[in-house]
Amino acid sequence: MLRLYNSLSKSKEKFVPLEDKKVKMYVCGITPYDTTHLGHAFTYVFFDTLVRYFKFRGFDVKYTQNVTDIDDDILKRAKEEGRDWRELGNFWTGVFLKDMKMLNVLPPTNYVKATNAIDTMIGIIETLIHKKTAYENNGNVYFDIDKFKKYGKLSHFNTRQMLILSKERGGNPADPLKKNPLDFLLWQKSSPDEPAWDSPFGKGRPGWHIECSSMIKDTLGRQIDIHGGGRDLIFPHHESEIAQSETFTGKIPFVKYWMHTAMVLYEGEKMAKSLGNLIMVSDLLKKYNPNDIRCFLLTHHYRKPWEFDEEELKYTTGQLSSIKKLTNMSDKTATIDSSCVEEFTSIMDDDLDTPNALNFLVEIAKKPKMSSTLLKLLSILGIRI
Ligand SMILES: [Zn+2]
């Protein structure tokens, strides 16, 4: 029985999909302006492993990942570098996709750009205004959080905590056009030098949260099984997605299981563009085999924060090469050992415990005639020998 940790209930729950043997999953993608650091890789390698594991368990998976190709950060960076925001976005999306391919991450079923879903965003915003849960003010449109009593149900934060984080994460609670400081932007008036789309609320561009709600509706429907992303997206991004999607569709819950990956630290702090302590995947790829990097990422449980240490990466590389040697020595014609597959499955069923699954593989690599079994189990983790 597969059990996954749900951030909404803060507990491990039995995985029961909305539709038998089918999984609809969405993971927030990158904002393409300087990818791909190790924190990104940790998130997307983890969700790729989850997809592979679902397939191994007989599920049919529909997986959407987006590119936030219009957003404050990308416009700011384009301005600083004197580049066109579209060209900047395409460039960094290309880098990201190349890094993902190197790490053996399978392409999602749908890979979508926010700028291709603007019509859907406008449609949802119109409905929210019609339902009186959103309001216009001076060319901006805000979601009225006082109309959504459960705001905070995912993050489990109180108003004071939400206000602090909103300020830290670009939510601008001091905006005088808002009724409640926690109201969030659905649509914003563009400055004269910013890209703008025509809408019933005036020329402007979408807010960040409405982008994901719209792409989910377009590619997966009104309710999905799993929504993922990094832990730092819980508030305000995912909290706001819930408010607008559940109000728009009337279908509760919008997402059955919320899954979040832990932060990767470096030099004692969260790896972040703003702190300049990024370990870039492209730099590691110059020194290490992509397979070793993927394996190294999976030696960390997806919910446990960890600090990058190159010595640990070297250790993992050594461990994997010893598995490789043993696989080469073993009899290639050996059959798959079903009791090993069963044990591996029971480890992975417990909230995708990849560190223990890898430990288990190191142990079985020491036994004779295990090469076929090892190759099969490694392929479920997306590790190539
Ligand atoms: Zn998102």
Coordinates of C-alpha atoms and ligand atoms in Angstrom, one line a residue:
M1 CA 0.0 0.0 0.0
L2 CA 1.5 3.3 -1.1
R3 CA 1.5 6.0 1.5
L4 CA 2.5 9.6 0.8
Y5 CA 2.9 12.5 3.1
N6 CA 0.3 15.2 2.5
S7 CA 1.3 18.7 3.5
L8 CA -2.5 19.5 3.9
S9 CA -3.1 17.0 6.7
K10 CA 0.6 17.0 7.8
S11 CA 0.5 13.2 7.8
K12 CA 1.2 10.1 5.7
E13 CA -1.9 9.0 3.9
K14 CA -2.8 6.0 1.9
F15 CA -2.7 7.0 -1.8
V16 CA -6.2 6.6 -3.3
P17 CA -6.4 8.4 -6.7
L18 CA -9.5 10.3 -7.9
E19 CA -9.8 7.7 -10.7
D20 CA -8.7 4.1 -10.4
K21 CA -5.1 3.5 -11.5
K22 CA -4.8 7.0 -12.9
V23 CA -2.7 9.9 -11.5
K24 CA -3.0 13.5 -12.4
M25 CA 0.0 15.4 -11.2
Y26 CA 1.2 19.0 -11.5
V27 CA 4.5 20.4 -10.3
C28 CA 5.4 24.1 -10.4
G29 CA 8.1 24.6 -12.8
I30 CA 11.0 27.1 -13.1
T31 CA 11.0 30.8 -13.6
P32 CA 13.6 30.8 -16.4
Y33 CA 16.3 33.4 -15.6
D34 CA 19.2 31.5 -14.1
T35 CA 18.7 27.8 -13.8
T36 CA 19.5 25.1 -12.9
H37 CA 20.8 24.9 -9.3
L38 CA 20.9 21.9 -7.1
G39 CA 17.7 22.8 -5.3
H40 CA 15.8 22.7 -8.7
A41 CA 17.4 19.4 -9.6
F42 CA 16.5 17.9 -6.2
T43 CA 12.8 18.8 -6.7
Y44 CA 12.5 17.7 -10.4
V45 CA 14.5 14.5 -9.9
F46 CA 12.3 13.6 -7.0
F47 CA 9.1 14.1 -8.9
D48 CA 10.5 12.2 -11.9
T49 CA 11.3 9.3 -9.5
L50 CA 7.7 9.5 -8.2
V51 CA 6.4 9.3 -11.8
R52 CA 8.6 6.3 -12.6
Y53 CA 7.5 4.6 -9.4
F54 CA 3.8 5.2 -10.1
K55 CA 4.3 3.6 -13.6
F56 CA 6.1 0.7 -12.0
R57 CA 3.1 0.3 -9.7
G58 CA 0.8 0.2 -12.7
F59 CA -0.6 3.7 -12.7
D60 CA -1.3 5.7 -15.8
V61 CA 0.3 9.1 -15.1
K62 CA -0.6 12.5 -16.6
Y63 CA 2.0 15.0 -15.5
T64 CA 2.1 18.7 -16.2
Q65 CA 5.0 21.0 -15.4
N66 CA 5.0 24.7 -16.3
V67 CA 7.4 27.4 -17.1
T68 CA 6.6 30.7 -15.4
D69 CA 7.8 32.7 -18.4
I70 CA 6.1 36.0 -17.3
D71 CA 6.7 37.2 -13.8
D72 CA 8.2 40.1 -11.9
D73 CA 11.6 38.4 -11.5
I74 CA 12.0 37.6 -15.1
L75 CA 11.1 41.1 -16.2
K76 CA 13.5 42.6 -13.6
R77 CA 16.4 40.4 -14.8
A78 CA 15.7 41.1 -18.5
K79 CA 15.8 44.9 -17.7
E80 CA 19.1 44.5 -15.8
E81 CA 20.7 42.6 -18.7
G82 CA 19.1 44.7 -21.4
R83 CA 17.6 41.6 -23.0
D84 CA 14.2 40.8 -24.3
W85 CA 12.3 38.9 -21.6
R86 CA 11.1 36.3 -24.1
E87 CA 14.6 35.6 -25.4
L88 CA 15.9 35.5 -21.8
G89 CA 13.2 33.0 -20.8
N90 CA 13.8 30.8 -23.9
F91 CA 17.5 30.7 -23.2
W92 CA 17.2 29.6 -19.6
T93 CA 14.4 27.1 -20.3
G94 CA 16.8 25.5 -22.8
V95 CA 19.5 25.2 -20.2
F96 CA 17.1 23.7 -17.7
L97 CA 15.7 21.1 -20.2
K98 CA 19.3 20.1 -21.2
D99 CA 20.3 19.7 -17.5
M100 CA 17.1 17.6 -16.8
K101 CA 17.8 15.4 -19.8
M102 CA 21.4 14.8 -18.5
L103 CA 19.9 13.8 -15.1
N104 CA 17.6 11.3 -16.9
V105 CA 14.4 13.2 -16.0
L106 CA 11.6 12.1 -18.3
P107 CA 9.8 14.9 -20.1
P108 CA 6.4 15.6 -18.4
T109 CA 3.2 14.7 -20.4
N110 CA 2.6 18.5 -20.8
Y111 CA 5.3 21.1 -20.6
V112 CA 3.4 24.4 -20.7
K113 CA 4.3 28.1 -20.8
A114 CA 2.2 30.6 -18.7
T115 CA 2.0 33.0 -21.7
N116 CA 0.1 30.3 -23.6
A117 CA -2.7 30.3 -21.0
I118 CA -3.5 34.0 -20.7
D119 CA -7.1 33.5 -22.1
T120 CA -7.9 30.9 -19.5
M121 CA -6.5 33.2 -16.7
I122 CA -8.7 36.1 -17.9
G123 CA -11.7 33.7 -18.0
I124 CA -11.1 32.5 -14.4
I125 CA -10.6 36.1 -13.1
E126 CA -13.9 37.2 -14.8
T127 CA -15.7 34.4 -13.0
L128 CA -14.1 35.3 -9.7
I129 CA -15.2 39.0 -10.1
H130 CA -18.7 37.8 -11.1
K131 CA -18.8 35.6 -7.9
K132 CA -17.8 38.7 -5.9
T133 CA -14.6 37.0 -4.6
A134 CA -12.3 39.3 -6.6
Y135 CA -12.4 43.0 -7.1
E136 CA -10.8 45.6 -9.4
N137 CA -9.0 48.6 -8.3
N138 CA -7.1 51.0 -10.5
G139 CA -6.4 48.4 -13.3
N140 CA -5.4 45.7 -10.8
V141 CA -7.6 42.8 -9.8
Y142 CA -7.2 41.2 -6.4
F143 CA -8.6 38.0 -4.8
D144 CA -10.6 39.0 -1.7
I145 CA -9.3 36.5 0.9
D146 CA -12.1 37.5 3.4
K147 CA -14.4 35.6 1.0
F148 CA -12.4 32.4 1.4
K149 CA -12.6 31.4 5.1
K150 CA -10.1 28.5 4.7
Y151 CA -7.2 30.7 3.6
G152 CA -4.3 29.2 5.5
K153 CA -5.5 25.6 5.5
L154 CA -2.4 24.3 3.6
S155 CA 0.3 26.3 5.3
H156 CA -1.3 26.1 8.8
F157 CA -0.1 29.7 9.4
N158 CA -2.0 32.3 11.3
T159 CA -2.6 35.8 10.0
R160 CA 0.5 37.2 11.6
Q161 CA 2.8 34.5 10.1
M162 CA 1.2 35.0 6.7
L163 CA 1.7 38.7 6.8
I164 CA 5.4 38.3 7.6
L165 CA 5.9 35.8 4.8
S166 CA 3.8 37.8 2.3
K167 CA 6.2 40.7 2.8
E168 CA 9.3 38.6 2.5
R169 CA 8.0 36.8 -0.6
G170 CA 6.9 39.7 -2.8
G171 CA 3.2 39.7 -1.7
N172 CA 3.3 43.5 -0.9
P173 CA 0.9 43.6 2.0
A174 CA 1.4 47.4 2.2
D175 CA -0.3 47.9 -1.2
P176 CA -2.9 50.6 -0.5
L177 CA -5.2 49.4 -3.2
K178 CA -5.9 46.2 -1.3
K179 CA -8.9 45.7 1.1
N180 CA -7.0 43.1 3.2
P181 CA -3.2 43.2 3.2
L182 CA -3.2 39.4 2.4
D183 CA -5.4 39.9 -0.7
F184 CA -3.3 38.8 -3.7
L185 CA -3.0 40.0 -7.3
L186 CA -4.8 38.1 -10.0
W187 CA -4.1 40.7 -12.7
Q188 CA -1.8 43.8 -12.6
K189 CA -1.6 46.9 -14.7
S190 CA 1.7 46.8 -16.6
S191 CA 4.1 49.7 -16.5
P192 CA 4.7 51.4 -19.9
D193 CA 7.9 49.4 -20.4
E194 CA 6.4 46.0 -19.5
P195 CA 4.6 43.5 -21.7
A196 CA 0.8 43.8 -21.6
W197 CA -2.2 41.8 -22.7
D198 CA -5.7 43.2 -23.4
S199 CA -8.3 42.2 -20.9
P200 CA -11.7 43.3 -19.7
F201 CA -9.8 44.9 -16.7
G202 CA -7.4 46.8 -18.8
K203 CA -4.0 46.2 -20.4
G204 CA -1.9 44.2 -18.0
R205 CA -0.3 40.9 -17.1
P206 CA -1.3 38.0 -14.8
G207 CA -0.4 37.5 -11.2
W208 CA 1.8 34.5 -10.5
H209 CA -0.7 32.3 -8.6
I210 CA -3.4 32.4 -11.3
E211 CA -0.9 31.1 -13.9
C212 CA -0.7 27.7 -12.2
S213 CA -4.4 27.4 -11.5
S214 CA -5.1 28.1 -15.2
M215 CA -2.5 25.6 -16.6
I216 CA -3.9 22.9 -14.3
K217 CA -7.4 23.5 -15.5
D218 CA -6.3 23.5 -19.1
T219 CA -4.2 20.3 -19.0
L220 CA -5.5 18.2 -16.2
G221 CA -9.0 19.4 -15.2
R222 CA -10.7 20.8 -12.2
Q223 CA -9.4 18.3 -9.6
I224 CA -6.0 16.6 -9.5
D225 CA -4.4 14.0 -7.3
I226 CA -1.0 15.5 -6.6
H227 CA 0.4 19.0 -6.7
G228 CA 4.0 19.4 -6.0
G229 CA 6.8 22.0 -5.7
G230 CA 9.5 23.2 -3.3
R231 CA 8.5 23.8 0.3
D232 CA 8.9 27.5 -0.1
L233 CA 6.0 27.6 -2.5
I234 CA 3.4 26.6 0.2
F235 CA 2.8 30.2 1.1
P236 CA 1.6 32.3 -0.6
H237 CA 1.7 30.5 -3.9
H238 CA -0.1 27.2 -3.2
E239 CA -2.3 28.6 -0.5
S240 CA -3.5 31.2 -3.1
E241 CA -3.9 28.6 -5.8
I242 CA -6.3 26.7 -3.5
A243 CA -8.4 29.8 -2.8
Q244 CA -8.9 30.8 -6.4
S245 CA -9.3 27.3 -7.9
E246 CA -11.8 26.0 -5.2
T247 CA -13.8 29.3 -5.5
F248 CA -13.8 29.1 -9.3
T249 CA -14.7 25.4 -9.7
G250 CA -16.6 24.8 -6.5
K251 CA -14.9 21.4 -6.4
I252 CA -13.2 20.7 -3.1
P253 CA -10.5 19.6 -2.7
F254 CA -8.8 21.1 -5.8
V255 CA -5.8 18.9 -4.9
K256 CA -6.0 15.6 -3.0
Y257 CA -2.3 15.3 -2.0
W258 CA 0.1 18.3 -1.7
M259 CA 3.7 17.2 -1.8
H260 CA 6.7 19.5 -1.1
T261 CA 10.4 19.0 -1.4
A262 CA 12.7 20.2 1.3
M263 CA 15.2 23.0 0.8
V264 CA 18.8 22.3 -0.2
L265 CA 21.3 24.4 1.8
Y266 CA 24.8 25.5 1.1
E267 CA 27.2 27.3 3.5
G268 CA 24.5 27.1 6.2
E269 CA 21.7 28.8 4.2
K270 CA 19.0 27.9 1.8
M271 CA 20.4 27.8 -1.8
A272 CA 18.9 31.0 -3.3
K273 CA 19.6 33.3 -6.2
S274 CA 19.3 36.3 -3.8
L275 CA 22.0 34.9 -1.5
G276 CA 24.4 34.0 -4.3
N277 CA 25.2 30.6 -2.8
L278 CA 24.1 28.5 -5.8
I279 CA 25.6 25.2 -6.8
M280 CA 24.8 24.9 -10.5
V281 CA 24.1 21.5 -12.0
S282 CA 26.0 22.5 -15.2
D283 CA 29.2 23.0 -13.0
L284 CA 28.7 19.6 -11.3
L285 CA 28.2 17.9 -14.7
K286 CA 31.7 19.0 -15.7
K287 CA 33.2 17.0 -12.9
Y288 CA 30.8 14.2 -12.2
N289 CA 28.8 11.6 -14.1
P290 CA 25.1 12.7 -14.3
N291 CA 24.1 9.2 -13.0
D292 CA 26.1 9.8 -9.9
I293 CA 24.5 13.2 -9.4
R294 CA 21.0 11.7 -9.7
C295 CA 21.9 8.9 -7.3
F296 CA 23.4 11.4 -4.8
L297 CA 20.2 13.5 -4.9
L298 CA 18.2 10.4 -4.1
T299 CA 20.3 9.5 -1.1
H300 CA 18.5 12.4 0.5
H301 CA 14.8 12.0 1.6
Y302 CA 12.7 14.5 -0.3
R303 CA 11.2 16.0 2.9
K304 CA 14.4 16.4 4.8
P305 CA 16.5 19.6 4.4
W306 CA 20.1 18.9 3.7
E307 CA 23.3 20.8 3.1
F308 CA 25.4 20.2 0.0
D309 CA 28.8 18.7 0.7
E310 CA 31.0 17.7 -2.2
E311 CA 32.7 14.9 -0.1
E312 CA 29.3 13.2 0.2
L313 CA 28.9 13.4 -3.6
K314 CA 32.3 11.7 -4.0
Y315 CA 31.3 9.0 -1.5
T316 CA 28.1 8.3 -3.5
T317 CA 30.1 8.1 -6.7
G318 CA 32.3 5.4 -5.1
Q319 CA 29.3 3.5 -3.8
L320 CA 27.6 3.5 -7.2
S321 CA 30.8 2.3 -9.0
S322 CA 31.1 -0.6 -6.6
I323 CA 27.5 -1.6 -7.5
K324 CA 28.5 -1.3 -11.1
K325 CA 31.4 -3.6 -10.6
L326 CA 29.3 -6.2 -8.8
T327 CA 26.6 -6.0 -11.5
N328 CA 29.3 -6.7 -14.2
M329 CA 30.6 -9.7 -12.2
S330 CA 27.2 -11.2 -11.6
D331 CA 25.5 -13.6 -14.0
K332 CA 23.5 -11.5 -16.5
T333 CA 21.2 -14.4 -17.2
A334 CA 20.0 -14.5 -13.6
T335 CA 16.2 -14.1 -13.1
I336 CA 14.6 -11.3 -11.2
D337 CA 14.4 -12.1 -7.5
S338 CA 10.8 -11.4 -6.6
S339 CA 11.3 -11.2 -2.8
C340 CA 13.9 -8.4 -3.4
V341 CA 11.4 -6.5 -5.6
E342 CA 8.8 -6.9 -2.9
E343 CA 11.1 -5.6 -0.2
F344 CA 12.2 -2.6 -2.4
T345 CA 8.5 -1.9 -3.1
S346 CA 7.6 -1.9 0.6
I347 CA 10.5 0.6 1.3
M348 CA 9.4 2.9 -1.6
D349 CA 5.7 2.6 -0.6
D350 CA 6.6 4.3 2.6
D351 CA 6.5 7.9 1.3
L352 CA 9.2 7.2 -1.4
D353 CA 12.0 6.4 1.0
T354 CA 14.7 6.6 -1.7
P355 CA 17.7 6.8 0.8
N356 CA 16.7 3.4 2.3
A357 CA 15.9 2.0 -1.1
L358 CA 19.4 2.8 -2.2
N359 CA 20.9 1.3 1.0
F360 CA 18.9 -1.9 0.2
L361 CA 20.4 -2.0 -3.3
V362 CA 23.9 -1.7 -1.9
E363 CA 23.2 -4.7 0.3
I364 CA 21.7 -6.9 -2.5
A365 CA 24.6 -6.0 -4.8
K366 CA 26.8 -8.0 -2.4
K367 CA 24.8 -11.2 -3.1
P368 CA 25.4 -13.5 -6.1
K369 CA 23.2 -13.5 -9.2
M370 CA 21.5 -10.2 -8.5
S371 CA 22.4 -8.3 -11.7
S372 CA 19.0 -8.5 -13.4
T373 CA 17.2 -7.6 -10.1
L374 CA 19.6 -4.7 -9.5
L375 CA 19.2 -3.3 -13.0
K376 CA 15.4 -3.5 -12.8
L377 CA 15.3 -1.7 -9.4
L378 CA 17.9 0.9 -10.4
S379 CA 15.8 1.7 -13.5
I380 CA 12.8 2.4 -11.3
L381 CA 14.9 5.1 -9.7
G382 CA 16.0 6.4 -13.1
I383 CA 19.6 5.4 -12.5
R384 CA 21.4 4.0 -15.5
I385 CA 24.2 1.4 -15.2
Ligands
ZN1 ZN 3.0 27.2 -9.4

